[in-house]
Short mmCIF file of C-alpha atoms in Angstrom, two decimals:
data_model
loop_
_atom_site.label_atom_id
_atom_site.label_comp_id
_atom_site.label_asym_id
_atom_site.label_seq_id
_atom_site.Cartn_x
_atom_site.Cartn_y
_atom_site.Cartn_z
CA MET A 264 85.18 108.22 99.11
CA PRO A 265 82.05 106.67 100.71
CA ALA A 266 78.79 106.73 98.78
CA PRO A 267 76.38 109.49 99.85
CA THR A 268 73.69 108.50 102.31
CA LEU A 269 70.24 108.66 100.76
CA PRO A 270 67.03 109.13 102.71
CA ALA A 271 64.99 106.01 103.32
CA MET A 272 62.08 105.80 100.87
CA GLN A 273 58.94 103.92 101.85
CA GLU A 274 55.88 103.23 99.71
CA PHE A 275 52.56 102.04 101.07
CA VAL A 276 48.79 102.45 100.70
CA LEU A 277 46.52 104.10 103.25
CA ASP A 278 43.13 102.37 103.06
CA ASP A 279 41.08 105.05 104.81
CA LEU A 280 41.17 108.14 107.04
CA ALA A 281 41.96 105.98 110.08
CA ALA A 282 45.16 104.85 108.34
CA THR A 283 45.98 108.49 107.56
CA ARG A 284 45.52 109.31 111.25
CA ARG A 285 47.91 106.47 112.21
CA LEU A 286 50.51 107.80 109.76
CA ALA A 287 50.16 111.25 111.34
CA GLN A 288 50.64 109.73 114.81
CA GLU A 289 53.83 108.01 113.66
CA LEU A 290 55.10 111.24 112.11
CA ALA A 291 54.26 113.17 115.30
CA ALA A 292 56.33 110.72 117.34
CA ALA A 293 59.32 111.07 114.99
CA VAL A 294 59.53 114.75 114.01
CA GLN A 295 61.78 117.18 115.85
CA PRO A 296 61.89 120.96 116.21
CA GLY A 297 63.22 122.46 112.99
CA ASP A 298 62.03 119.59 110.78
CA LEU A 299 60.28 120.28 107.48
CA LEU A 300 57.43 118.15 106.17
CA LEU A 301 57.21 118.62 102.40
CA LEU A 302 53.82 117.49 101.07
CA ASP A 303 53.02 116.94 97.41
CA GLY A 304 50.16 115.37 95.49
CA PRO A 305 47.15 116.35 93.39
CA LEU A 306 44.12 118.25 94.63
CA GLY A 307 42.10 116.14 97.04
CA ALA A 308 44.92 113.69 97.74
CA GLY A 309 44.70 114.25 101.50
CA LYS A 310 47.49 116.72 102.23
CA THR A 311 45.40 118.94 104.50
CA ALA A 312 43.77 115.91 106.17
CA LEU A 313 47.24 114.60 107.04
CA VAL A 314 48.16 118.00 108.52
CA ARG A 315 44.92 118.04 110.54
CA PHE A 316 45.70 114.61 112.02
CA LEU A 317 49.32 115.61 112.62
CA VAL A 318 48.32 118.73 114.57
CA GLU A 319 45.91 116.57 116.59
CA ALA A 320 48.66 114.00 117.30
CA LEU A 321 50.92 116.83 118.49
CA GLY A 322 48.26 117.94 120.99
CA GLY A 323 46.88 120.84 118.97
CA ASP A 324 43.31 121.59 117.92
CA PRO A 325 42.56 119.84 114.61
CA ALA A 326 39.50 122.07 114.10
CA GLN A 327 41.87 125.00 113.57
CA VAL A 328 43.50 123.33 110.56
CA ALA A 329 42.29 124.52 107.18
CA SER A 330 43.85 124.52 103.77
CA PRO A 331 45.92 127.71 103.79
CA THR A 332 45.33 128.36 100.07
CA PHE A 333 43.99 131.88 100.54
CA THR A 334 45.88 132.97 103.65
CA LEU A 335 49.04 131.08 102.58
CA LEU A 336 50.32 130.52 106.13
CA HIS A 337 48.77 129.26 109.36
CA GLN A 338 50.33 128.69 112.77
CA TYR A 339 49.01 126.02 115.13
CA ALA A 340 49.80 125.79 118.82
CA ALA A 341 50.84 122.28 119.87
CA ARG A 342 53.60 120.69 121.95
CA LEU A 343 55.67 121.22 118.77
CA PRO A 344 54.25 124.34 117.08
CA VAL A 345 53.28 123.82 113.43
CA ILE A 346 53.81 126.39 110.67
CA HIS A 347 51.60 125.36 107.73
CA VAL A 348 52.08 126.86 104.25
CA ASP A 349 50.24 126.22 101.00
CA ALA A 350 52.76 127.00 98.26
CA TYR A 351 50.33 126.49 95.36
CA ARG A 352 50.12 130.23 94.63
CA LEU A 353 53.76 131.00 95.41
CA ALA A 354 56.15 131.71 92.54
CA GLY A 355 59.19 130.23 94.26
CA ALA A 356 61.44 130.12 97.29
CA GLY A 357 61.61 133.93 97.45
CA ASP A 358 57.86 134.10 98.10
CA LEU A 359 58.24 131.54 100.89
CA ALA A 360 60.97 133.65 102.48
CA GLY A 361 58.74 136.72 102.09
CA LEU A 362 56.15 135.06 104.32
CA GLY A 363 58.76 134.84 107.09
CA PHE A 364 58.66 131.05 106.95
CA ASP A 365 62.32 130.56 107.92
CA GLU A 366 61.98 132.65 111.07
CA LEU A 367 58.57 131.27 112.04
CA SER A 368 59.53 127.63 111.55
CA GLU A 369 62.71 127.86 113.63
CA GLY A 370 62.11 125.52 116.59
CA ALA A 371 58.76 124.46 115.11
CA LEU A 372 57.61 121.91 112.55
CA GLY A 373 57.36 123.49 109.12
CA VAL A 374 54.76 121.92 106.83
CA ILE A 375 54.60 122.93 103.17
CA GLU A 376 51.80 121.75 100.89
CA TRP A 377 52.66 121.85 97.15
CA ALA A 378 56.33 121.85 98.17
CA GLU A 379 57.49 121.33 94.57
CA ARG A 380 56.39 124.94 93.87
CA VAL A 381 59.10 126.29 96.17
CA ALA A 382 61.82 123.78 95.44
CA CYS A 383 64.91 125.09 97.10
CA ALA A 384 67.84 123.86 99.10
CA PHE A 385 66.14 122.63 102.25
CA PRO A 386 68.68 120.71 104.36
CA ALA A 387 68.21 116.96 103.78
CA GLU A 388 68.94 116.29 107.46
CA VAL A 389 65.58 117.78 108.47
CA CYS A 390 63.32 117.14 105.45
CA TRP A 391 60.49 114.65 105.36
CA SER A 392 59.01 114.22 101.89
CA VAL A 393 55.47 112.88 101.62
CA ASN A 394 53.83 112.37 98.23
CA LEU A 395 50.16 111.40 98.31
CA ALA A 396 48.24 110.08 95.30
CA HIS A 397 44.73 108.75 94.75
CA ALA A 398 44.60 104.94 94.72
CA GLY A 399 40.83 104.49 94.33
CA GLU A 400 37.86 105.25 96.62
CA ASP A 401 39.27 106.52 99.95
CA ARG A 402 42.67 104.91 99.40
CA ARG A 403 45.89 106.91 99.06
CA ARG A 404 49.27 105.76 97.80
CA VAL A 405 52.09 107.29 99.86
CA ARG A 406 55.76 107.74 99.07
CA LEU A 407 57.62 108.83 102.18
CA ALA A 408 61.27 109.84 102.41
CA THR A 409 62.71 110.36 105.88
CA PRO A 410 65.39 112.91 106.82
CA LEU A 411 69.02 111.92 106.40
CA ARG A 412 69.58 112.15 110.15
CA LEU A 413 67.51 108.97 110.53
CA ARG A 414 70.09 107.14 108.37
CA GLY A 415 67.77 104.63 106.74
CA LYS A 416 65.44 103.97 109.68
CA TRP A 417 61.90 103.19 108.61
CA LEU A 418 58.78 104.82 109.94
CA HIS A 419 56.43 102.15 111.30
CA VAL A 420 52.98 102.54 109.78
CA PRO A 421 50.67 100.14 111.62
CA ASP A 422 48.02 98.28 109.65
CA GLU A 423 45.50 98.37 112.47
CA GLY A 424 44.58 100.92 115.12
#
């Protein structure tokens, strides 16, 4: 029996917001309808900033993007619609389903901040996992796992704009 295919894992450091914007542009070029972007990291790690740049890269209005902590779910119009959830206050996958996330994210890009709070059986073929951590000043350490459908292809994160 062949060994299971694991998602490609990349680790790198984003030096500033411009580097975060470039990562978002690369993600925007690679995501497909139905994909899920699972974001984790401590408060202030840049999860919402990454979503703002991603919506912008997809042709949406970045000014509309806010942390959905109190409203839990936002929808952003873009060439690939974005369904943005903050799972920090959710008790589990049942709460996510109760928001209508599955139906809303069909044919869209689902983005879940604090994804570990709703750990459930998302299909590995469509899941992007992004963990952001403080690395000093404006720097962020990123661990990125791509969906299985990419079969080990790496996301190119340019060093310069």
